[in-house]
Coordinates of N, CA and C in Angstrom, one line a residue:
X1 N -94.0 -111.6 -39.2 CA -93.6 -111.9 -37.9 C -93.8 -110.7 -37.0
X2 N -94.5 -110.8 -35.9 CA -94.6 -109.9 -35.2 C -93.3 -109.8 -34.0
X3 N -93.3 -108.3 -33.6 CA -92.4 -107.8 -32.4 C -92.9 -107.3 -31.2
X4 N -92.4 -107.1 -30.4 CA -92.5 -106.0 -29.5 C -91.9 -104.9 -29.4
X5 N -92.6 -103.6 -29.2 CA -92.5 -102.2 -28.9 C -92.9 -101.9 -27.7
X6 N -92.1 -100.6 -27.1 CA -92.3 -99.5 -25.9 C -93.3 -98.7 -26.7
X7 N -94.6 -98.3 -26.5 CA -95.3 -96.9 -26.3 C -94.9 -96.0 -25.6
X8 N -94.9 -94.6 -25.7 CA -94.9 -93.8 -24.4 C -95.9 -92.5 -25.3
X9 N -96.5 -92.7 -24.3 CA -97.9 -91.2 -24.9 C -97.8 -90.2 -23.2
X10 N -97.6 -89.1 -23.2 CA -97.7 -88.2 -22.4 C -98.1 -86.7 -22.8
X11 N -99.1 -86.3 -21.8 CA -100.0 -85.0 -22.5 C -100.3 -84.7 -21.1
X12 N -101.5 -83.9 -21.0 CA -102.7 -82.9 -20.4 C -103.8 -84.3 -20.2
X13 N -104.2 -84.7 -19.0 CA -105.4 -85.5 -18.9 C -106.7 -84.8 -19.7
X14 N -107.3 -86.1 -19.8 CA -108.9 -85.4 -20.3 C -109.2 -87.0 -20.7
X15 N -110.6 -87.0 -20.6 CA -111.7 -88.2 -20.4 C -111.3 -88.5 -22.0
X16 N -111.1 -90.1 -22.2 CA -111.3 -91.1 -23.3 C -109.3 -91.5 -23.7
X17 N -108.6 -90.8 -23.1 CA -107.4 -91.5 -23.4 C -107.3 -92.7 -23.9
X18 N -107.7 -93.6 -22.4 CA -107.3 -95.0 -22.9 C -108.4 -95.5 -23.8
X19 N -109.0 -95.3 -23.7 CA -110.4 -95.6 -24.8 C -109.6 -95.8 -26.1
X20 N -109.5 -94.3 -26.6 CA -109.0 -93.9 -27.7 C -107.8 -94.9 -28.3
X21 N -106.7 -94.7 -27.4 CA -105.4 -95.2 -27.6 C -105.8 -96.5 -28.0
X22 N -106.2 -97.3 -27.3 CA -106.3 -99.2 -26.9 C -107.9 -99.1 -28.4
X23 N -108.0 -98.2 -28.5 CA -108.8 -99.0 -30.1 C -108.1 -98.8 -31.1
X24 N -107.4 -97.8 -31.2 CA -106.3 -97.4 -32.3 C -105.3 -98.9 -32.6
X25 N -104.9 -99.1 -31.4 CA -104.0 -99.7 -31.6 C -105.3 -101.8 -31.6
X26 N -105.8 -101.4 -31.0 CA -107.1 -103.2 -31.9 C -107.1 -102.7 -33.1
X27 N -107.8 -101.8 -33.9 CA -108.0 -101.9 -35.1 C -107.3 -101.7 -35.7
X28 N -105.9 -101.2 -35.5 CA -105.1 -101.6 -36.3 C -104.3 -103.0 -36.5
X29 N -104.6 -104.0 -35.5 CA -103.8 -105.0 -35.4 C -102.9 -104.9 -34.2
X30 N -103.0 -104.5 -33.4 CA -101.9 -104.9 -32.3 C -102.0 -105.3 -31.2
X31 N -101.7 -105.6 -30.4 CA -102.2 -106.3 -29.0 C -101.0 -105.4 -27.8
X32 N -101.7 -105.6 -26.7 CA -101.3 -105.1 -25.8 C -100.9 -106.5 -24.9
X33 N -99.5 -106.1 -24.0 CA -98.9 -107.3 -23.5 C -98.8 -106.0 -21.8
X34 N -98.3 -105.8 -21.2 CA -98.1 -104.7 -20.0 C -98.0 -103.7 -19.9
X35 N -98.8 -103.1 -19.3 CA -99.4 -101.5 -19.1 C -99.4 -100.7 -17.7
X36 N -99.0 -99.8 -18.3 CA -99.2 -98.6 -17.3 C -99.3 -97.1 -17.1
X37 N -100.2 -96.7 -16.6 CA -101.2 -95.6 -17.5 C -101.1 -94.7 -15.7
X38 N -101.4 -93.4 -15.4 CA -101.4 -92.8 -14.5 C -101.5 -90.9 -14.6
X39 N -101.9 -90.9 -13.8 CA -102.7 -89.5 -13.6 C -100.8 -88.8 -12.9
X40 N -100.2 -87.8 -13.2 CA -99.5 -87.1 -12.5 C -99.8 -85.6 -12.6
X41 N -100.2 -84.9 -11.8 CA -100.1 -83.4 -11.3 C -101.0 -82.5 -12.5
X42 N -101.9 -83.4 -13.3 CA -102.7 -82.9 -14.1 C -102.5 -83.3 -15.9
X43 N -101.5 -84.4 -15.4 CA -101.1 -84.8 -17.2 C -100.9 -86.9 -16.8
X44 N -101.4 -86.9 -18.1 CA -101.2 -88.5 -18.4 C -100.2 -88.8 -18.9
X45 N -100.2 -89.9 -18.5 CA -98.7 -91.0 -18.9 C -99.0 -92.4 -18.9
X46 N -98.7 -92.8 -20.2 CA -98.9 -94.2 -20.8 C -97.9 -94.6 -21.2
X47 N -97.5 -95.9 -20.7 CA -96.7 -96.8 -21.2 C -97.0 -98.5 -21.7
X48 N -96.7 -98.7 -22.7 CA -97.8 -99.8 -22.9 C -96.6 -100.9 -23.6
X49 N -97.0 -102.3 -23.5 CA -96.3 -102.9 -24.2 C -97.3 -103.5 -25.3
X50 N -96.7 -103.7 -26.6 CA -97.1 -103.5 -27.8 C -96.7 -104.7 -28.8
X51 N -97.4 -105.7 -29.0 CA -97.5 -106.9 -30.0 C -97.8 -106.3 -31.2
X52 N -97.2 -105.9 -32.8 CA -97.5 -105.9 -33.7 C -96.2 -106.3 -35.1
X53 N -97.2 -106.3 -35.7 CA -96.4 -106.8 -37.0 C -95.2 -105.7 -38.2
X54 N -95.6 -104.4 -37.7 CA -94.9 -104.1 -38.4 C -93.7 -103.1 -38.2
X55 N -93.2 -101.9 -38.6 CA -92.2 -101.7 -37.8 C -92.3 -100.3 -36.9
X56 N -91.3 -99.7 -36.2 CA -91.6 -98.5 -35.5 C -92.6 -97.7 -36.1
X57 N -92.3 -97.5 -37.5 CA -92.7 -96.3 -37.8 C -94.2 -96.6 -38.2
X58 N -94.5 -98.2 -39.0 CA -95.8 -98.6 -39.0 C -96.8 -98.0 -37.5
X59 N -95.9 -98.3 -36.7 CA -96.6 -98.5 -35.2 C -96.7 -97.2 -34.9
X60 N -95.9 -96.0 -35.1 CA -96.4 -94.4 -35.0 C -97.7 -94.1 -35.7
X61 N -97.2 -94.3 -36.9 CA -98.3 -93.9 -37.9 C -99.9 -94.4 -37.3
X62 N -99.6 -95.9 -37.4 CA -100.9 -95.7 -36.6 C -101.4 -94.9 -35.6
X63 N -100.7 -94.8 -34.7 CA -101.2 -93.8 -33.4 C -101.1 -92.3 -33.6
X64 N -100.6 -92.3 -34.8 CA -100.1 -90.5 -34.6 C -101.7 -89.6 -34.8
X65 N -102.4 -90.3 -35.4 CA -103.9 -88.8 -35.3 C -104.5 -89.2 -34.0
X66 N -104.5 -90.5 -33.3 CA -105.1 -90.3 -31.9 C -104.7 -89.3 -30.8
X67 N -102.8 -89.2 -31.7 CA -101.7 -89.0 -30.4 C -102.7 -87.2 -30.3
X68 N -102.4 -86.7 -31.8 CA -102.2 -85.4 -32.7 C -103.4 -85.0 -31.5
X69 N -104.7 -85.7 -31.6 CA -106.2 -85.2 -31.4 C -106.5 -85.3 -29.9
X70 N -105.6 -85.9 -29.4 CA -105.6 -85.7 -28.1 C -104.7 -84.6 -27.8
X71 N -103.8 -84.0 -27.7 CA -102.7 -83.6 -27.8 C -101.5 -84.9 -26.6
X72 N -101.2 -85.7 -27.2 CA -100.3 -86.3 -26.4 C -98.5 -86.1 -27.5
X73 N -97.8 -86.5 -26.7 CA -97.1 -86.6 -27.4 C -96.5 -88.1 -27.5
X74 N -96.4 -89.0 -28.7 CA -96.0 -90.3 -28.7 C -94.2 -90.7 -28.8
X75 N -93.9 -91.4 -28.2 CA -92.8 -92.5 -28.7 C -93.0 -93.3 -28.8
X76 N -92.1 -94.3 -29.7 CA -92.3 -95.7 -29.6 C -90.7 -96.5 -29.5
X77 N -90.6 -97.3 -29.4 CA -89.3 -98.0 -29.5 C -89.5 -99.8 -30.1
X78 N -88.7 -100.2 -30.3 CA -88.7 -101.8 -30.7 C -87.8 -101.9 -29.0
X79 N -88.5 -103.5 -28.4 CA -88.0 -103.7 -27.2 C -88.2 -105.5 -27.3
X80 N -87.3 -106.3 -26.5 CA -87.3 -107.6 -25.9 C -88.5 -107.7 -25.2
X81 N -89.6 -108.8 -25.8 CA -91.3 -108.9 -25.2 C -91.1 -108.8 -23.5
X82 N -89.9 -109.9 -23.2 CA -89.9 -110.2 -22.0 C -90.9 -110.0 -20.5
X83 N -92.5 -110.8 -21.2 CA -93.6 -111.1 -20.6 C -93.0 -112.3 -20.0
X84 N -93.6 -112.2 -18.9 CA -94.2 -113.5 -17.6 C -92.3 -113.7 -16.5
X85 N -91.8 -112.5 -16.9 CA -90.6 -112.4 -16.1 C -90.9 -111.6 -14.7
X86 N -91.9 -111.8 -14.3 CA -92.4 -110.6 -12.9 C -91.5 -111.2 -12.0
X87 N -91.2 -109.7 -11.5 CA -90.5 -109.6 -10.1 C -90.9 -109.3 -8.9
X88 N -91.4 -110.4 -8.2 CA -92.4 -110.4 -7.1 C -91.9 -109.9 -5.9
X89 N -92.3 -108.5 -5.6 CA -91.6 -108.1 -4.4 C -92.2 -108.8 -3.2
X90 N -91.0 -108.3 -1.9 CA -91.4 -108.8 -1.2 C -91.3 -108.1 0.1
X91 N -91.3 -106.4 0.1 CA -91.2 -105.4 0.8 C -91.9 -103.8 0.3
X92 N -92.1 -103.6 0.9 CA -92.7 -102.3 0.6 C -92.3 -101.0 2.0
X93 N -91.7 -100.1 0.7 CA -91.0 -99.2 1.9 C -91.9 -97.7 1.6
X94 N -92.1 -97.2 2.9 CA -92.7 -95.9 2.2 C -92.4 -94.4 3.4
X95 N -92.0 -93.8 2.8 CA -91.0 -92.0 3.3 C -92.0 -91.3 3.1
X96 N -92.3 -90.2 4.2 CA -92.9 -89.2 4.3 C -92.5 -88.0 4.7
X97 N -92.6 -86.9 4.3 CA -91.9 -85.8 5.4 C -92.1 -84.4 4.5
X98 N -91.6 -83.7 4.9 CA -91.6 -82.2 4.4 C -90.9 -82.5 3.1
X99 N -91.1 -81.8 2.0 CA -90.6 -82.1 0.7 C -89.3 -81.2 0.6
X100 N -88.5 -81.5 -0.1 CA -87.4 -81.2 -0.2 C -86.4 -81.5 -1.3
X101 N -85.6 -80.9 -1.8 CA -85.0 -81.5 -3.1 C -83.9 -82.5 -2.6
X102 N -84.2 -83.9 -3.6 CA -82.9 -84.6 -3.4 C -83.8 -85.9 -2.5
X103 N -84.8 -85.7 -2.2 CA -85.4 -87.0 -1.5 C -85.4 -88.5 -2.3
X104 N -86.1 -88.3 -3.6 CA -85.6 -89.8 -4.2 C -84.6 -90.3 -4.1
X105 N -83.9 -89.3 -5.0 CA -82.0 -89.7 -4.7 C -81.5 -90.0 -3.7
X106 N -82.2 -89.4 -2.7 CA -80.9 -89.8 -1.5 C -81.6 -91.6 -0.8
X107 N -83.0 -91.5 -0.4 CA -83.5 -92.5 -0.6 C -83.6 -94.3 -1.8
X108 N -83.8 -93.7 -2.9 CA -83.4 -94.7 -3.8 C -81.6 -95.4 -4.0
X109 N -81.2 -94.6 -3.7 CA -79.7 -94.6 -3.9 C -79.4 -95.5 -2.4
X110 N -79.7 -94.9 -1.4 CA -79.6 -96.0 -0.2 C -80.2 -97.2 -0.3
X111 N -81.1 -97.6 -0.5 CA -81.6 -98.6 -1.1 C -81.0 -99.4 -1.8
X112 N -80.4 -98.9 -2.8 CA -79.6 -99.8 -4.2 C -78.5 -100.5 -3.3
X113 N -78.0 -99.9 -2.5 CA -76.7 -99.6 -1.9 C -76.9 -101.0 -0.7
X114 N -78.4 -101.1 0.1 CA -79.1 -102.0 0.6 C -79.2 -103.2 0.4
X115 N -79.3 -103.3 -1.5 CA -79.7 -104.7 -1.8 C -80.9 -104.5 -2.4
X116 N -81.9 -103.5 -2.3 CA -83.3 -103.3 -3.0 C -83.4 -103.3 -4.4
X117 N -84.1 -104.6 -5.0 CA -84.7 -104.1 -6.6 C -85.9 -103.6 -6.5
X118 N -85.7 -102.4 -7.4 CA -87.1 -101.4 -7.1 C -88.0 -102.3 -8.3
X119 N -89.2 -103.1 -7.7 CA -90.4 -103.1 -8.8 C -91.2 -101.9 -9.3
X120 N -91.3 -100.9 -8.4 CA -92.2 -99.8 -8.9 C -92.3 -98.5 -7.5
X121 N -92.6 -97.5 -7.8 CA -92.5 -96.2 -7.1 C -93.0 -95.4 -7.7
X122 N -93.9 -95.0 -6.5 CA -95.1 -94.3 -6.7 C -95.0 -93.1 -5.4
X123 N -94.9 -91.7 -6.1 CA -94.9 -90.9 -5.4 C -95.7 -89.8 -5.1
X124 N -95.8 -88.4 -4.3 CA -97.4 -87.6 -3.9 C -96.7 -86.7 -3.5
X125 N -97.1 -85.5 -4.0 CA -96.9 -84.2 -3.1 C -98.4 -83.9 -2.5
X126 N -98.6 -83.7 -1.2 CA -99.4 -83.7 -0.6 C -99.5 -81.9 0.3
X127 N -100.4 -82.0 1.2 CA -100.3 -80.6 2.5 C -100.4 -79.8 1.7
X128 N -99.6 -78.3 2.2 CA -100.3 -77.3 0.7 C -98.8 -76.9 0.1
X129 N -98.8 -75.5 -0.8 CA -98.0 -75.1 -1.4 C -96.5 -74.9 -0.3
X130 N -97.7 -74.1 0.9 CA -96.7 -73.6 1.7 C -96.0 -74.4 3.1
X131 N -96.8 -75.6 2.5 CA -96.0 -76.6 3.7 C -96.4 -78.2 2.7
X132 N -95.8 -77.9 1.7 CA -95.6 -79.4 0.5 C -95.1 -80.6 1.9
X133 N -96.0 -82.0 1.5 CA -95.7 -83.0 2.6 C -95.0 -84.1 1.1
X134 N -94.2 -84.7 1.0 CA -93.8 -85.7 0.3 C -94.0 -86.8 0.6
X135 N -94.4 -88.0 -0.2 CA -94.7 -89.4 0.5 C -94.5 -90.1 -0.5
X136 N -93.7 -90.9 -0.1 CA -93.2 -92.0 -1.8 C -93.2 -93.5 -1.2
X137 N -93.6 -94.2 -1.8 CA -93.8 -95.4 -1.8 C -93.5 -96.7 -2.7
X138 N -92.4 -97.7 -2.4 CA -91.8 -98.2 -3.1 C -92.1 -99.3 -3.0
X139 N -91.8 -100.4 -3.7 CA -92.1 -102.1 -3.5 C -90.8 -102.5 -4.4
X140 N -90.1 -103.8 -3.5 CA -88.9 -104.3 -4.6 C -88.6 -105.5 -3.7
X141 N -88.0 -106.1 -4.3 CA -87.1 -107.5 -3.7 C -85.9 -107.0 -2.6
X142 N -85.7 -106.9 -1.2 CA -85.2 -106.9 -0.7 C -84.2 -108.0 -0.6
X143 N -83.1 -107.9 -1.5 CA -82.0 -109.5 -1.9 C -81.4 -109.8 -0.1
X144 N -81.3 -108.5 0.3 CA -80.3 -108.7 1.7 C -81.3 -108.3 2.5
X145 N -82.5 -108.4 2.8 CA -83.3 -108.9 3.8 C -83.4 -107.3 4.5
X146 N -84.3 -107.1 4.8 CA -85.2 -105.7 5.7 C -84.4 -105.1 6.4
X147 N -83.6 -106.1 7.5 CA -82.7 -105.1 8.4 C -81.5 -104.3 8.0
X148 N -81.5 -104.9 6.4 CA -80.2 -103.7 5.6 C -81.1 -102.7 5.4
X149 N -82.4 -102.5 4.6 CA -82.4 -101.6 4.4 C -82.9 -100.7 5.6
X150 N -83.7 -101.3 6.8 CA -83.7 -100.3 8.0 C -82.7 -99.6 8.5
X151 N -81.7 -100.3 8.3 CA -80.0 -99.6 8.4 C -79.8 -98.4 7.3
X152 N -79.8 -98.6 6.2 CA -79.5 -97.7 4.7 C -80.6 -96.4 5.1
X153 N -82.4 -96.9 5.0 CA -82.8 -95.7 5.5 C -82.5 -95.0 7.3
X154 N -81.9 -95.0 7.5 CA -81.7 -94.5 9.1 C -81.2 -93.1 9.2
X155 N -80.4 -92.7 8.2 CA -80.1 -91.1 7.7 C -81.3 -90.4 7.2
X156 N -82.0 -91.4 6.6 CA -83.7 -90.3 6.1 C -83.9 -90.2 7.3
X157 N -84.4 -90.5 8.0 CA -85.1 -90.9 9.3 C -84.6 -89.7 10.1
X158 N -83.1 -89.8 10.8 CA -82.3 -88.5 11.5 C -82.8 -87.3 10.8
X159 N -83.0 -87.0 9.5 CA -83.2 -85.9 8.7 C -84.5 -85.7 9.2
X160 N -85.3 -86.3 9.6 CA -86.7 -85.7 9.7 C -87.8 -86.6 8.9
X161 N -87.0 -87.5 8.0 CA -88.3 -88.4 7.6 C -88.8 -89.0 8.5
X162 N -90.0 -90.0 7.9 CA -90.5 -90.7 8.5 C -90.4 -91.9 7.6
X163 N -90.1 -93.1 8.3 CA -89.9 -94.6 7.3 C -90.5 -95.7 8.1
X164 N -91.6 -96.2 7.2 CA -92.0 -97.6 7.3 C -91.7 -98.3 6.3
X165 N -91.3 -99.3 6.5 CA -90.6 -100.7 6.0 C -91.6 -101.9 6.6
X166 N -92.1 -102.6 5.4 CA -93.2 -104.0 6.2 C -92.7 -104.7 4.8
X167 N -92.7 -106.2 5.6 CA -92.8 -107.2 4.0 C -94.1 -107.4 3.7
X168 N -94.1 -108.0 2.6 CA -95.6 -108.0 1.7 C -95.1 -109.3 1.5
X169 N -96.3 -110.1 2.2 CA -96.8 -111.5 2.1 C -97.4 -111.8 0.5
X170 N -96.7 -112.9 -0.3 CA -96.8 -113.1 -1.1 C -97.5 -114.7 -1.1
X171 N -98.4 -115.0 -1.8 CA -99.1 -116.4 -1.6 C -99.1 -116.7 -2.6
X172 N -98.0 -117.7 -3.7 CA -97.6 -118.1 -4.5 C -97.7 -119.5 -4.9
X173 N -98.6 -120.3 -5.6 CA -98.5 -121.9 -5.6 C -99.9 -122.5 -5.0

């Protein structure tokens, strides 16, 4: 009987990662169920969901000379499959401004506080060293509807961000 597992491979980018990884894990038998793979600040990051038959440590061993020869470093976990549960947002909010510590937090946290479930966040340091621009970009189910969270972000905003808020038309059916 097969399970589901968490992957997490993170290293130094270089050409053939996903190549590598996603045949390691075919030829050994396992299937891939949700993925997400991404370039940050000169290193990769892979998170994969993982159909196979045997157990954590089966599911290392397999990957461990891909991890080894790439230099990535692997985790794995046993997890709940919980495929075809998507949470279809229906907002997308996105902050820009001079970077500064504490911007997620003070942003995410207002949000929470709003009613926002974060589906995903995706963030950039941008401009240069000596004038870093931050820009984050979020998508989630607004439970309490846009004008809470135009209220929640209104303190980023006085600070000197900058906030757009738009729904994202969903065409479902």
């Amino acid at each position: 009987m097969s399970g589901w597992f968490m992957v997490t491979l993170v290293g130094a980018d270089r050409p053939g990662i996903v190549a590598k990884v996603a045949s390691a894990l075919f030829e050994g038998g396992a299937n891939l169920g949700e993925a997400s793979m991404m370039r940050l600040g000169g290193n990769f990051t892979i998170m994969l969901m993982v159909r196979f038959g045997g157990s954590v440590k089966q599911l290392q061993s397999l990957l461990d000379n891909e991890a080894e020869s790439l230099g990535l470093r692997l985790h794995v976990d046993r997890i709940e499959g919980g495929l075809h549960r998507h949470h279809i947002p229906d907002v997308r909010v996105t902050v820009y401004g001079a970077d500064r510590a504490g911007i997620v937090a003070q942003v995410t946290s207002a949000l929470a506080e709003a009613g926002l479930d974060i589906t995903d966040l995706q963030s950039d340091v941008g401009g240069s060293e000596t004038e870093p621009l931050y820009v984050m970009t979020i998508e989630g189910r607004a439970r309490e509807g846009i004008e809470a969270l135009r209220s929640a972000l209104e303190i980023v905003h006085r600070e000197g961000m900058d906030v757009d808020i738009e729904p994202i038309e969903t065409l479902i059916g």
